[in-house]
Amino acid sequence: MAKRSEVADQLRERLMAAMLADIGISERMAQPFVESVMDCFAGEQLYFPARARVRVYPVDEISAALLNGATVKHVLKRFGMSRSKLHSLFPGGLPRSKEGANPKYG
């Protein structure tokens, strides 16, 4: 297992890298913030929950598939989504092929 000083150094490096990348400030400006965070939480075991990932669905591709006559079942499987999610992407109703060959369920 890594020594506490190694773990602290790794955390310090990760905080510094995040500030440089996310905020765009120089290392010299970020250093006091990093040290402040390290001092503030010294000796504590923190838990940071993972960010909720927002899935982006290719609505144009889904619409095109439905307009080309793909079945709802096929679209659900191809794009890895639930039926309720599909319907939430198209609140005005699902796109239908001109021939109406797009059954609601199937």
GROMACS .gro file of C-alpha atoms in nm, residues 16 20 25 27 32 50 59 84:
model
    8
   16MET     CA    1  -0.298   2.098  -0.940
   20LEU     CA    2  -0.453   2.406  -1.450
   25ILE     CA    3  -0.468   2.945  -1.412
   27GLU     CA    4   0.074   2.675  -1.143
   32PRO     CA    5  -0.206   2.837  -0.267
   50ALA     CA    6  -1.893   1.029  -0.930
   59VAL     CA    7  -3.183   1.215  -3.205
   84SER     CA    8  -3.997   0.546  -2.230
   0.00000   0.00000   0.00000
